[in-house]
Coordinates of N, CA, C and O and ligand atoms in Angstrom, one line a residue:
M1 N 47.5 -19.1 -65.6 CA 48.0 -17.8 -65.4 C 46.8 -16.9 -64.8 O 46.2 -17.4 -64.8
S2 N 47.3 -16.3 -64.4 CA 46.6 -15.5 -64.0 C 45.3 -15.4 -65.1 O 45.4 -14.5 -65.7
S3 N 44.1 -15.0 -63.9 CA 42.9 -14.5 -64.7 C 42.8 -13.6 -64.7 O 43.4 -12.4 -63.8
A4 N 42.2 -12.5 -65.1 CA 42.4 -10.6 -65.5 C 41.0 -11.0 -65.9 O 39.9 -11.0 -66.4
S5 N 40.2 -8.9 -65.9 CA 39.6 -8.8 -66.7 C 40.1 -7.6 -67.9 O 41.3 -7.1 -67.3
S6 N 39.4 -7.6 -68.6 CA 40.4 -6.7 -69.5 C 39.4 -5.1 -70.2 O 38.6 -5.6 -70.1
A7 N 40.8 -4.6 -69.9 CA 40.0 -3.6 -70.4 C 39.6 -3.5 -71.8 O 40.2 -4.3 -72.7
T8 N 38.6 -2.2 -72.2 CA 39.0 -1.6 -73.7 C 39.6 -1.3 -74.3 O 40.4 -0.1 -73.5
P9 N 39.8 -2.5 -75.7 CA 41.1 -1.8 -76.5 C 41.5 -0.6 -77.3 O 40.0 0.0 -77.1
V10 N 41.9 -0.3 -77.5 CA 42.7 0.8 -78.4 C 42.0 0.7 -79.6 O 41.4 1.7 -79.9
S11 N 42.8 -0.1 -79.9 CA 42.7 0.1 -81.4 C 41.7 -1.6 -82.0 O 43.0 -2.5 -81.4
G12 N 41.1 -1.8 -82.0 CA 40.1 -3.2 -82.4 C 40.4 -3.9 -81.8 O 40.8 -4.1 -80.5
S13 N 40.4 -5.4 -81.9 CA 40.2 -6.3 -81.1 C 41.2 -6.8 -80.6 O 42.6 -6.6 -81.2
G14 N 42.3 -7.6 -80.3 CA 43.6 -8.2 -79.1 C 44.1 -8.3 -80.4 O 45.5 -8.9 -80.5
S15 N 43.0 -9.4 -80.9 CA 44.0 -10.7 -82.7 C 44.5 -9.9 -83.4 O 43.7 -9.9 -84.8
A16 N 45.3 -8.7 -83.7 CA 46.0 -8.9 -85.3 C 46.5 -9.9 -85.5 O 47.1 -10.3 -85.0
P17 N 45.8 -9.5 -86.8 CA 46.6 -10.4 -87.6 C 48.9 -11.0 -88.2 O 48.3 -9.5 -87.7
A18 N 49.3 -11.3 -87.6 CA 50.6 -10.8 -88.0 C 50.8 -11.6 -89.0 O 50.2 -12.1 -90.9
K19 N 51.4 -9.8 -89.4 CA 51.6 -9.2 -91.5 C 52.6 -10.1 -91.8 O 53.2 -10.6 -92.7
G20 N 53.6 -10.6 -91.1 CA 54.7 -11.4 -90.9 C 55.6 -10.5 -91.0 O 55.7 -9.0 -91.4
P21 N 57.0 -11.2 -91.1 CA 58.3 -9.9 -91.3 C 58.1 -8.7 -91.9 O 58.2 -9.9 -93.1
A22 N 58.4 -7.9 -91.7 CA 58.8 -6.7 -93.1 C 59.7 -6.6 -93.7 O 60.5 -5.9 -93.1
G23 N 60.3 -6.8 -95.0 CA 61.5 -6.7 -94.9 C 61.5 -5.3 -95.5 O 60.8 -5.0 -95.7
P24 N 63.3 -5.0 -96.0 CA 63.6 -3.9 -96.8 C 62.5 -3.7 -98.1 O 61.9 -2.7 -98.5
A25 N 62.4 -4.7 -98.1 CA 61.5 -4.6 -99.9 C 60.0 -4.9 -99.0 O 58.9 -4.5 -99.6
G26 N 59.6 -4.3 -98.1 CA 57.3 -4.8 -97.2 C 57.4 -3.6 -97.0 O 56.4 -3.0 -96.9
G27 N 58.3 -2.5 -97.6 CA 57.6 -0.9 -97.3 C 58.8 -0.4 -95.7 O 59.6 -0.3 -95.8
A28 N 57.9 0.0 -95.0 CA 58.6 0.7 -94.0 C 59.2 -0.1 -93.1 O 59.7 -1.6 -93.4
P29 N 60.7 -0.1 -93.0 CA 61.7 -1.6 -92.8 C 60.6 -1.5 -91.0 O 60.9 -0.6 -90.1
A30 N 61.4 -2.7 -90.5 CA 60.3 -3.4 -89.1 C 61.0 -2.6 -88.1 O 62.1 -2.3 -88.5
P31 N 60.0 -2.5 -86.7 CA 61.7 -1.5 -85.7 C 62.1 -2.4 -85.1 O 62.0 -4.0 -85.0
T32 N 62.9 -2.3 -85.0 CA 64.1 -2.7 -84.0 C 64.2 -2.5 -82.9 O 63.2 -2.1 -81.7
E33 N 65.0 -3.6 -81.7 CA 64.8 -3.8 -81.0 C 64.9 -2.5 -80.0 O 63.9 -1.5 -79.0
A34 N 66.2 -1.4 -80.5 CA 66.5 -0.5 -79.9 C 65.1 1.0 -79.4 O 64.8 1.7 -78.9
E35 N 64.1 0.8 -80.7 CA 63.4 1.5 -81.7 C 61.4 1.5 -80.8 O 60.5 2.1 -79.9
L36 N 61.8 -0.4 -80.7 CA 60.9 -0.5 -79.8 C 60.9 0.0 -77.6 O 60.0 0.6 -77.4
L37 N 62.3 -0.2 -77.1 CA 63.1 0.0 -76.1 C 62.2 1.5 -75.7 O 61.2 2.5 -75.2
D38 N 63.2 2.8 -76.9 CA 62.5 4.5 -77.0 C 60.5 3.8 -76.5 O 60.8 5.1 -75.6
F39 N 60.1 4.0 -77.7 CA 58.7 3.5 -78.0 C 58.1 3.6 -76.3 O 57.3 4.1 -75.5
V40 N 58.2 1.6 -75.5 CA 57.8 2.0 -74.3 C 58.2 2.7 -73.2 O 57.8 2.9 -72.0
R41 N 59.5 2.7 -73.3 CA 60.0 3.9 -72.1 C 59.1 5.1 -72.6 O 58.9 6.5 -71.9
E42 N 59.1 5.6 -73.8 CA 58.5 6.7 -73.6 C 57.2 6.6 -73.4 O 56.1 7.8 -72.9
T43 N 56.4 5.7 -73.2 CA 54.7 5.4 -73.3 C 54.7 5.4 -71.5 O 53.9 6.2 -71.0
A44 N 55.8 4.6 -71.3 CA 55.8 4.5 -69.2 C 55.7 6.4 -69.3 O 55.7 5.8 -67.6
A45 N 56.4 6.9 -69.2 CA 56.8 8.0 -68.7 C 55.4 9.5 -69.0 O 55.2 9.8 -68.4
D46 N 54.6 8.6 -70.1 CA 53.5 9.1 -70.2 C 51.9 8.9 -69.2 O 51.4 8.5 -68.5
A47 N 52.0 10.1 -68.0 CA 51.1 10.0 -66.8 C 49.8 9.0 -67.2 O 49.1 9.4 -66.7
G48 N 49.2 10.3 -67.8 CA 48.4 10.3 -68.6 C 47.3 9.5 -68.7 O 46.9 8.8 -68.4
L49 N 48.1 8.5 -69.7 CA 47.5 7.2 -69.9 C 48.0 6.1 -69.0 O 47.1 5.5 -69.0
V50 N 49.2 6.3 -68.3 CA 49.4 5.0 -67.7 C 48.6 5.0 -66.1 O 48.0 4.5 -65.8
T51 N 48.0 5.9 -66.5 CA 47.1 6.6 -64.2 C 45.4 6.8 -65.4 O 44.6 6.2 -64.5
S52 N 45.5 6.3 -67.4 CA 44.0 5.5 -67.9 C 43.8 4.3 -67.6 O 42.5 4.0 -67.9
L53 N 45.0 3.2 -67.0 CA 44.3 2.4 -66.9 C 44.1 2.0 -65.4 O 44.6 2.4 -64.5
P54 N 42.5 1.0 -66.0 CA 41.9 0.3 -64.9 C 43.1 -0.2 -63.1 O 43.4 -1.2 -64.3
L55 N 42.3 0.3 -62.5 CA 43.7 -1.1 -61.9 C 42.7 -2.3 -60.9 O 41.9 -1.7 -60.5
D56 N 42.7 -3.9 -61.3 CA 42.1 -4.3 -60.6 C 43.1 -5.8 -59.4 O 43.9 -6.0 -59.9
P57 N 42.4 -6.0 -58.9 CA 43.0 -6.0 -57.1 C 43.2 -6.8 -57.3 O 44.3 -8.5 -56.8
G58 N 42.1 -8.2 -58.3 CA 41.8 -8.9 -58.3 C 42.6 -10.2 -59.2 O 42.7 -10.9 -60.2
G59 N 43.3 -9.6 -60.0 CA 44.0 -9.6 -61.3 C 44.5 -9.1 -62.4 O 44.5 -7.1 -62.7
R60 N 44.7 -9.0 -63.6 CA 46.0 -8.1 -64.4 C 44.6 -6.8 -64.5 O 43.9 -7.5 -65.5
T61 N 45.6 -6.7 -65.7 CA 44.4 -5.7 -66.5 C 44.8 -5.1 -67.8 O 46.2 -5.0 -67.8
W62 N 44.3 -4.2 -68.4 CA 45.2 -4.0 -70.0 C 44.7 -3.6 -70.5 O 43.2 -3.1 -71.5
L63 N 45.4 -2.2 -71.6 CA 44.8 -2.2 -72.7 C 45.8 -2.1 -73.7 O 47.0 -1.9 -73.9
R64 N 44.8 -2.7 -75.0 CA 45.7 -2.3 -76.2 C 46.3 -0.8 -77.6 O 45.8 0.3 -77.2
L65 N 47.0 -0.8 -76.9 CA 47.7 0.3 -77.8 C 48.1 0.6 -79.3 O 48.0 -0.8 -80.0
N66 N 48.6 1.3 -79.9 CA 49.4 1.5 -81.3 C 51.1 1.6 -81.1 O 50.9 2.7 -81.4
G67 N 51.1 0.0 -81.5 CA 52.7 0.5 -81.9 C 53.6 0.8 -82.4 O 52.5 1.4 -83.5
P68 N 54.8 1.2 -83.0 CA 55.6 2.0 -83.9 C 55.8 0.8 -85.2 O 55.4 0.3 -84.4
G69 N 55.2 0.8 -86.3 CA 56.4 0.3 -87.5 C 55.0 -0.7 -87.7 O 55.3 -1.6 -88.0
G70 N 53.5 -0.6 -86.8 CA 53.8 -2.1 -86.8 C 53.1 -3.0 -85.9 O 52.9 -4.2 -86.1
S71 N 53.9 -2.8 -84.5 CA 54.3 -3.5 -83.7 C 53.1 -3.6 -82.7 O 52.2 -2.8 -82.8
E72 N 52.8 -4.8 -82.2 CA 52.2 -4.9 -80.9 C 52.4 -4.6 -79.7 O 53.6 -4.7 -79.5
A73 N 51.7 -4.0 -79.0 CA 52.0 -3.0 -77.4 C 50.3 -2.4 -76.4 O 49.7 -3.0 -76.9
W74 N 51.5 -3.0 -75.7 CA 50.2 -3.7 -74.7 C 50.7 -2.7 -73.4 O 51.7 -2.1 -73.7
I75 N 49.4 -1.7 -72.6 CA 50.0 -1.3 -71.4 C 49.5 -2.6 -70.6 O 48.4 -2.6 -70.2
I76 N 49.6 -3.1 -69.5 CA 49.4 -4.1 -68.8 C 49.8 -3.5 -66.8 O 50.5 -3.2 -66.8
S77 N 48.6 -4.1 -66.0 CA 48.7 -3.6 -64.9 C 49.2 -4.7 -63.7 O 48.0 -5.6 -64.1
W78 N 49.5 -5.0 -63.0 CA 49.8 -6.2 -62.1 C 49.3 -5.5 -60.5 O 50.4 -5.2 -59.9
P79 N 48.6 -6.2 -60.2 CA 48.4 -6.1 -58.8 C 49.6 -7.2 -57.8 O 49.9 -8.7 -58.7
P80 N 50.2 -7.0 -57.0 CA 50.5 -7.8 -56.5 C 50.9 -8.9 -55.8 O 49.7 -10.0 -56.1
G81 N 51.8 -9.6 -56.3 CA 51.3 -11.7 -56.4 C 51.3 -12.2 -57.6 O 51.1 -13.4 -58.1
T82 N 51.1 -11.2 -58.8 CA 50.7 -11.5 -59.9 C 51.9 -11.6 -61.3 O 53.1 -11.4 -61.5
G83 N 51.8 -12.5 -62.2 CA 52.7 -13.0 -62.9 C 52.6 -13.2 -63.7 O 51.0 -13.8 -64.2
T84 N 53.0 -13.6 -64.8 CA 53.3 -13.7 -66.8 C 53.4 -15.8 -66.7 O 52.5 -17.0 -67.4
G85 N 54.7 -16.5 -65.7 CA 54.8 -17.9 -65.6 C 56.1 -17.8 -67.6 O 55.8 -16.6 -67.8
W86 N 56.7 -18.9 -67.0 CA 57.3 -19.1 -68.6 C 56.9 -19.0 -69.3 O 55.7 -19.5 -70.1
H87 N 57.5 -18.5 -70.7 CA 56.9 -18.1 -72.1 C 58.0 -17.2 -72.8 O 59.4 -16.7 -72.3
D88 N 57.6 -17.8 -74.1 CA 58.9 -17.0 -75.1 C 58.0 -15.9 -76.0 O 56.4 -16.3 -75.4
H89 N 58.4 -15.7 -77.3 CA 57.8 -14.7 -77.9 C 56.6 -15.7 -79.6 O 57.2 -14.4 -80.1
G90 N 57.4 -16.5 -80.0 CA 56.8 -17.1 -81.3 C 57.7 -16.4 -81.9 O 57.7 -16.6 -82.9
G91 N 58.5 -16.0 -82.2 CA 59.7 -15.3 -83.1 C 60.0 -13.9 -82.9 O 61.0 -12.9 -83.7
S92 N 59.0 -13.2 -82.3 CA 58.9 -12.0 -82.5 C 59.7 -11.1 -81.3 O 60.4 -11.7 -80.6
H93 N 60.8 -10.1 -81.5 CA 61.5 -9.4 -80.5 C 60.2 -8.0 -80.3 O 59.4 -8.2 -80.4
G94 N 60.6 -8.0 -78.6 CA 59.8 -6.8 -78.5 C 61.2 -6.0 -77.1 O 62.2 -6.3 -77.1
A95 N 60.4 -6.1 -76.6 CA 60.8 -4.9 -75.5 C 60.3 -4.7 -74.3 O 58.6 -4.2 -75.1
F96 N 60.0 -4.2 -73.3 CA 58.9 -3.8 -71.9 C 59.6 -2.8 -70.7 O 61.1 -2.5 -70.8
A97 N 58.9 -1.3 -70.5 CA 59.0 -1.3 -69.3 C 58.3 -0.5 -68.5 O 57.3 -0.9 -68.2
T98 N 58.8 -0.1 -66.9 CA 58.0 -0.3 -65.8 C 57.2 1.2 -65.1 O 58.5 1.9 -65.9
A99 N 56.1 1.5 -65.7 CA 55.6 3.0 -66.0 C 55.0 3.3 -64.5 O 55.4 4.3 -63.9
R100 N 55.0 1.5 -63.2 CA 54.7 2.6 -61.6 C 55.6 1.2 -61.4 O 55.2 -0.5 -62.2
G101 N 55.5 1.3 -60.1 CA 55.5 -0.1 -58.7 C 57.7 -0.7 -60.0 O 58.1 0.0 -59.7
R102 N 56.8 -1.4 -59.5 CA 58.8 -2.3 -60.3 C 58.6 -4.0 -60.2 O 57.2 -4.5 -60.1
L103 N 58.9 -4.4 -61.4 CA 58.7 -6.1 -62.1 C 60.0 -6.5 -61.6 O 60.6 -5.4 -61.7
T104 N 59.8 -7.8 -62.0 CA 61.2 -9.1 -61.4 C 61.3 -9.6 -62.3 O 59.9 -10.0 -63.2
E105 N 62.4 -9.5 -63.7 CA 61.5 -10.5 -64.7 C 63.0 -11.3 -64.8 O 64.0 -11.9 -63.8
H106 N 62.6 -12.7 -64.5 CA 63.7 -13.8 -64.8 C 63.7 -14.5 -66.4 O 63.0 -14.8 -67.3
S107 N 65.0 -14.8 -66.5 CA 64.9 -14.9 -68.1 C 66.0 -16.4 -68.2 O 66.9 -16.3 -67.0
L108 N 66.4 -16.9 -69.2 CA 67.4 -17.8 -69.9 C 68.5 -17.2 -70.1 O 68.1 -17.0 -71.9
A109 N 69.0 -17.8 -70.1 CA 71.0 -16.5 -71.1 C 71.7 -17.9 -72.1 O 72.6 -18.8 -72.0
T110 N 70.1 -18.2 -72.4 CA 70.9 -19.4 -73.3 C 69.5 -20.0 -75.0 O 68.6 -18.6 -74.3
R111 N 69.3 -20.3 -75.4 CA 69.5 -20.4 -76.9 C 68.2 -21.3 -77.0 O 68.6 -22.5 -77.0
L112 N 67.2 -22.3 -76.6 CA 66.5 -22.7 -76.6 C 65.8 -23.6 -78.4 O 65.3 -22.1 -78.9
P113 N 66.1 -25.0 -78.5 CA 65.8 -25.6 -79.5 C 64.0 -25.3 -80.1 O 63.7 -24.4 -78.1
T114 N 63.8 -24.1 -80.7 CA 62.6 -24.2 -80.4 C 61.3 -25.3 -80.9 O 60.3 -24.9 -80.1
E115 N 61.5 -26.6 -81.4 CA 60.8 -27.8 -81.6 C 60.9 -28.4 -81.4 O 62.5 -28.2 -81.2
G116 N 61.0 -29.8 -81.6 CA 61.5 -31.1 -80.9 C 61.4 -31.6 -79.5 O 62.4 -32.4 -79.7
W117 N 61.2 -31.2 -78.3 CA 61.4 -31.3 -77.7 C 60.2 -30.8 -76.7 O 58.8 -30.2 -76.6
K118 N 59.8 -31.6 -75.5 CA 58.6 -31.5 -74.7 C 59.3 -31.2 -73.3 O 59.0 -30.3 -72.3
T119 N 60.5 -31.5 -72.8 CA 61.4 -31.4 -71.1 C 62.2 -30.9 -71.8 O 63.1 -31.5 -72.4
L120 N 62.9 -29.9 -71.0 CA 64.3 -29.6 -71.6 C 64.8 -29.3 -69.9 O 65.6 -29.1 -69.1
E121 N 66.7 -29.5 -70.1 CA 67.7 -30.0 -68.6 C 68.5 -28.7 -68.5 O 69.5 -28.9 -69.7
L122 N 67.8 -27.7 -68.3 CA 68.9 -26.5 -67.6 C 69.9 -26.7 -67.7 O 70.2 -27.5 -67.1
A123 N 70.9 -26.3 -68.1 CA 72.1 -25.9 -67.6 C 72.7 -25.6 -66.6 O 71.3 -24.1 -65.9
D124 N 73.2 -25.6 -65.6 CA 74.2 -24.8 -64.3 C 74.4 -22.6 -64.6 O 75.5 -23.2 -66.2
G125 N 73.5 -22.2 -64.9 CA 74.6 -20.7 -64.5 C 74.0 -19.7 -66.2 O 73.9 -18.8 -66.6
V126 N 72.3 -20.5 -66.2 CA 71.6 -20.0 -67.4 C 70.6 -18.8 -66.6 O 70.3 -18.1 -67.4
D127 N 70.5 -19.1 -65.7 CA 69.6 -17.6 -65.0 C 70.0 -16.6 -64.6 O 71.3 -16.1 -64.4
R128 N 69.4 -15.2 -65.0 CA 69.6 -14.3 -64.6 C 68.3 -13.5 -64.5 O 67.0 -14.5 -64.8
E129 N 68.9 -12.7 -63.3 CA 66.7 -11.8 -63.1 C 67.2 -10.5 -63.0 O 68.7 -10.1 -62.5
R130 N 67.1 -9.6 -63.5 CA 66.5 -8.5 -63.1 C 65.3 -7.8 -62.1 O 64.1 -7.9 -63.2
E131 N 65.5 -6.5 -61.2 CA 64.3 -5.1 -61.8 C 64.7 -4.2 -62.1 O 65.5 -3.6 -62.7
L132 N 63.1 -3.8 -62.3 CA 62.6 -3.4 -63.1 C 62.0 -2.0 -62.5 O 60.8 -1.9 -62.4
T133 N 62.7 -1.3 -62.2 CA 61.7 -0.1 -61.3 C 61.3 0.9 -62.0 O 61.5 1.0 -63.2
T134 N 60.4 1.3 -61.9 CA 60.1 3.0 -63.1 C 60.8 3.4 -63.3 O 61.4 3.7 -63.1
G135 N 60.4 3.6 -64.7 CA 61.4 3.8 -65.8 C 62.3 3.1 -66.2 O 62.8 3.7 -67.4
R136 N 63.1 1.8 -65.8 CA 63.6 1.0 -66.7 C 62.7 0.2 -67.4 O 61.8 -0.1 -67.4
G137 N 63.4 0.0 -68.2 CA 63.1 -1.4 -69.0 C 63.7 -2.2 -70.6 O 65.4 -1.7 -70.0
R138 N 63.7 -2.7 -70.6 CA 64.6 -3.8 -71.4 C 63.7 -4.0 -73.1 O 63.0 -4.2 -73.0
A139 N 64.9 -4.4 -73.8 CA 64.5 -4.8 -75.2 C 65.2 -6.1 -75.1 O 65.9 -6.4 -74.2
F140 N 64.5 -7.1 -75.7 CA 65.3 -8.5 -76.5 C 65.3 -8.8 -77.4 O 64.3 -8.6 -78.1
G141 N 65.3 -10.5 -78.2 CA 65.8 -11.0 -78.9 C 64.4 -12.2 -79.0 O 63.2 -12.0 -77.9
P142 N 64.4 -12.0 -80.8 CA 63.5 -13.5 -81.5 C 63.6 -14.4 -80.1 O 61.9 -15.1 -80.5
H143 N 64.7 -14.9 -79.5 CA 64.5 -16.7 -78.8 C 64.1 -16.0 -77.3 O 64.7 -16.6 -76.3
H144 N 64.0 -14.6 -76.9 CA 63.9 -14.4 -75.0 C 62.9 -15.4 -74.5 O 61.8 -15.6 -75.6
V145 N 63.2 -15.9 -73.3 CA 62.6 -16.5 -72.7 C 62.9 -15.9 -71.2 O 63.8 -15.9 -70.4
H146 N 61.5 -16.1 -71.1 CA 61.5 -15.0 -69.6 C 60.0 -15.4 -68.9 O 59.3 -15.9 -69.0
Q147 N 60.2 -15.0 -67.8 CA 58.5 -14.8 -66.9 C 58.8 -13.3 -65.8 O 59.9 -12.9 -65.7
V148 N 57.9 -13.1 -65.7 CA 57.6 -11.4 -65.3 C 56.7 -11.2 -64.6 O 55.4 -12.3 -64.8
L149 N 57.8 -10.6 -63.2 CA 56.1 -10.9 -62.4 C 55.9 -9.1 -61.6 O 57.6 -9.7 -61.3
N150 N 55.2 -9.2 -60.8 CA 55.2 -8.4 -59.3 C 56.0 -8.5 -57.8 O 54.5 -9.3 -57.4
D151 N 56.2 -9.1 -57.6 CA 56.9 -9.7 -56.2 C 56.8 -9.2 -55.1 O 57.3 -9.4 -54.3
T152 N 56.3 -7.7 -55.3 CA 56.3 -6.9 -54.3 C 55.5 -6.7 -53.4 O 56.5 -6.1 -52.3
G153 N 55.1 -7.3 -53.7 CA 53.7 -7.8 -52.0 C 53.2 -6.7 -51.8 O 51.8 -7.3 -51.1
S154 N 53.2 -5.9 -52.5 CA 52.3 -5.1 -51.6 C 51.9 -3.9 -52.4 O 50.8 -2.6 -52.8
E155 N 52.9 -3.4 -53.9 CA 52.8 -2.5 -54.8 C 51.9 -2.9 -55.9 O 52.5 -3.8 -57.0
H156 N 51.3 -1.8 -56.6 CA 50.3 -2.6 -57.9 C 51.4 -1.6 -59.0 O 52.5 -1.0 -58.5
A157 N 51.7 -2.8 -60.3 CA 52.5 -2.6 -60.9 C 52.2 -2.1 -62.2 O 50.8 -2.8 -62.3
V158 N 52.6 -0.9 -63.0 CA 51.5 -1.0 -64.2 C 53.0 -1.2 -65.5 O 54.8 -0.7 -65.3
S159 N 52.9 -1.6 -66.4 CA 54.2 -1.6 -67.7 C 54.1 -0.9 -68.7 O 52.2 -1.8 -69.1
V160 N 54.1 -1.4 -70.5 CA 54.5 -1.3 -71.4 C 55.6 -2.3 -72.1 O 56.1 -2.4 -71.7
H161 N 54.3 -2.9 -72.7 CA 55.1 -3.8 -74.1 C 55.0 -3.9 -75.3 O 54.0 -3.6 -75.0
A162 N 56.0 -4.2 -75.7 CA 55.5 -3.5 -77.6 C 56.4 -5.2 -78.2 O 57.3 -5.2 -77.9
Y163 N 55.9 -6.1 -79.4 CA 57.0 -6.7 -80.1 C 56.9 -6.2 -81.1 O 55.6 -5.9 -82.0
Y164 N 57.7 -6.8 -82.3 CA 56.9 -7.1 -83.8 C 58.0 -8.6 -84.0 O 58.8 -8.7 -83.7
P165 N 57.5 -9.1 -85.0 CA 55.7 -8.7 -85.9 C 55.2 -9.0 -84.6 O 55.6 -9.1 -83.7
P166 N 53.5 -8.5 -84.8 CA 52.5 -8.4 -83.0 C 52.7 -10.5 -83.4 O 53.5 -11.6 -84.5
L167 N 52.2 -10.6 -82.3 CA 53.0 -11.5 -81.5 C 51.6 -12.7 -81.8 O 50.3 -13.6 -82.8
P168 N 52.8 -13.9 -82.9 CA 52.0 -14.9 -83.9 C 51.9 -15.9 -83.1 O 51.1 -16.9 -82.7
L169 N 52.4 -16.5 -81.9 CA 51.8 -17.1 -80.6 C 53.1 -17.3 -79.4 O 53.4 -16.4 -80.1
M170 N 52.4 -18.2 -78.3 CA 53.3 -18.3 -77.4 C 53.8 -18.9 -77.0 O 52.8 -19.9 -76.6
R171 N 55.4 -19.3 -76.4 CA 54.8 -20.8 -75.8 C 54.9 -21.1 -74.5 O 56.0 -20.5 -73.9
R172 N 54.2 -22.0 -73.9 CA 53.9 -21.8 -72.5 C 54.7 -22.8 -72.0 O 54.5 -23.8 -72.5
Y173 N 56.0 -22.5 -70.2 CA 56.4 -23.5 -70.4 C 56.2 -23.6 -68.3 O 55.9 -22.7 -68.3
S174 N 56.6 -24.6 -68.0 CA 56.4 -24.5 -66.4 C 58.0 -25.5 -65.9 O 58.8 -25.7 -67.2
R175 N 59.0 -24.9 -65.3 CA 60.1 -25.5 -64.1 C 59.5 -26.0 -63.2 O 58.8 -25.7 -62.1
T176 N 60.0 -26.8 -62.4 CA 60.4 -27.8 -62.2 C 62.0 -28.1 -61.4 O 62.9 -28.5 -62.5
G177 N 62.6 -27.2 -60.7 CA 63.9 -26.8 -60.5 C 64.7 -26.4 -62.3 O 64.6 -25.8 -62.4
A178 N 65.7 -27.5 -62.6 CA 66.7 -26.6 -63.8 C 65.0 -27.9 -65.5 O 65.9 -27.4 -66.3
L179 N 64.0 -28.4 -64.8 CA 63.5 -28.7 -65.5 C 62.6 -28.2 -66.4 O 61.8 -27.4 -65.7
L180 N 62.6 -27.8 -67.9 CA 61.7 -26.6 -68.2 C 60.3 -28.0 -69.6 O 61.2 -28.0 -69.9
R181 N 59.2 -27.6 -69.0 CA 58.5 -28.2 -69.9 C 58.1 -27.9 -70.8 O 56.8 -26.7 -70.9
L182 N 57.7 -27.6 -71.3 CA 56.6 -27.3 -72.9 C 55.5 -27.2 -72.5 O 55.1 -28.6 -73.2
E183 N 54.5 -26.6 -71.5 CA 52.7 -26.9 -71.7 C 51.9 -26.3 -72.6 O 51.0 -27.6 -72.8
Q184 N 51.8 -25.7 -73.6 CA 51.6 -25.7 -74.8 C 52.1 -24.1 -75.6 O 52.4 -23.2 -74.9
V185 N 50.9 -24.4 -76.3 CA 51.4 -23.4 -77.6 C 50.3 -22.7 -77.5 O 48.5 -23.1 -77.6
E186 N 50.2 -21.3 -77.5 CA 48.6 -20.2 -77.3 C 48.9 -19.1 -78.7 O 49.8 -18.8 -79.0
R187 N 47.6 -19.0 -79.4 CA 47.5 -18.6 -80.6 C 47.1 -17.3 -79.7 O 46.2 -16.5 -78.7
P188 N 47.2 -15.6 -80.8 CA 46.4 -14.5 -80.7 C 44.4 -14.5 -79.9 O 44.5 -16.4 -80.7
G189 N 44.5 -14.8 -79.7 CA 43.2 -14.6 -78.6 C 42.9 -15.2 -77.5 O 42.2 -14.8 -76.4
E190 N 44.0 -16.1 -78.1 CA 43.5 -16.8 -76.5 C 44.6 -16.5 -75.0 O 44.5 -17.2 -74.0
W191 N 45.3 -16.2 -75.2 CA 46.6 -15.2 -74.1 C 45.5 -13.6 -73.7 O 45.9 -12.6 -72.6
E192 N 44.5 -13.7 -74.3 CA 43.6 -12.9 -73.7 C 43.2 -12.8 -72.4 O 42.0 -13.7 -72.6
Ligands
FE2_1 FE1 56.9 -12.1 -72.5

């Protein structure tokens, strides 16, 4: 993954412990995908916050935010040519929105088995691509696999992300044609 210089977290260290999904019996209801999408869109429209994020032409930068309902949230900057690589979100659902510039998302329109495999051959037709220009966002479910990149070649991008529950882990994949390979499982603190 691209190296990055970390900006100062807004709230505590980045490795918030997962509290487990809060069901109806756990007090406040868990934030839905739609609520997280509202949050990332509104936050992406906060020009003061967006411009407060230091930009580094050498790599991504980020700030931890207070997401709604105990969710994990970040604002992230992306120099041209940077991206996440393929990954999932360890069973968390979430949303993200572009606050500046343009990002491209590649995703898989299929549900992968989460355990018991190292390499999978993807079927034809499962690839999706969408452009997220400034102000646009998307929500995703707990089994979403994607990569996000700034392929503009010239313009720095900024985006806002929220996840619930706070990410318990991320599975990282490499991709060669139709072959997807599980490379590693990262725990909180390992992706910052
Ligand atoms: Fe992601």
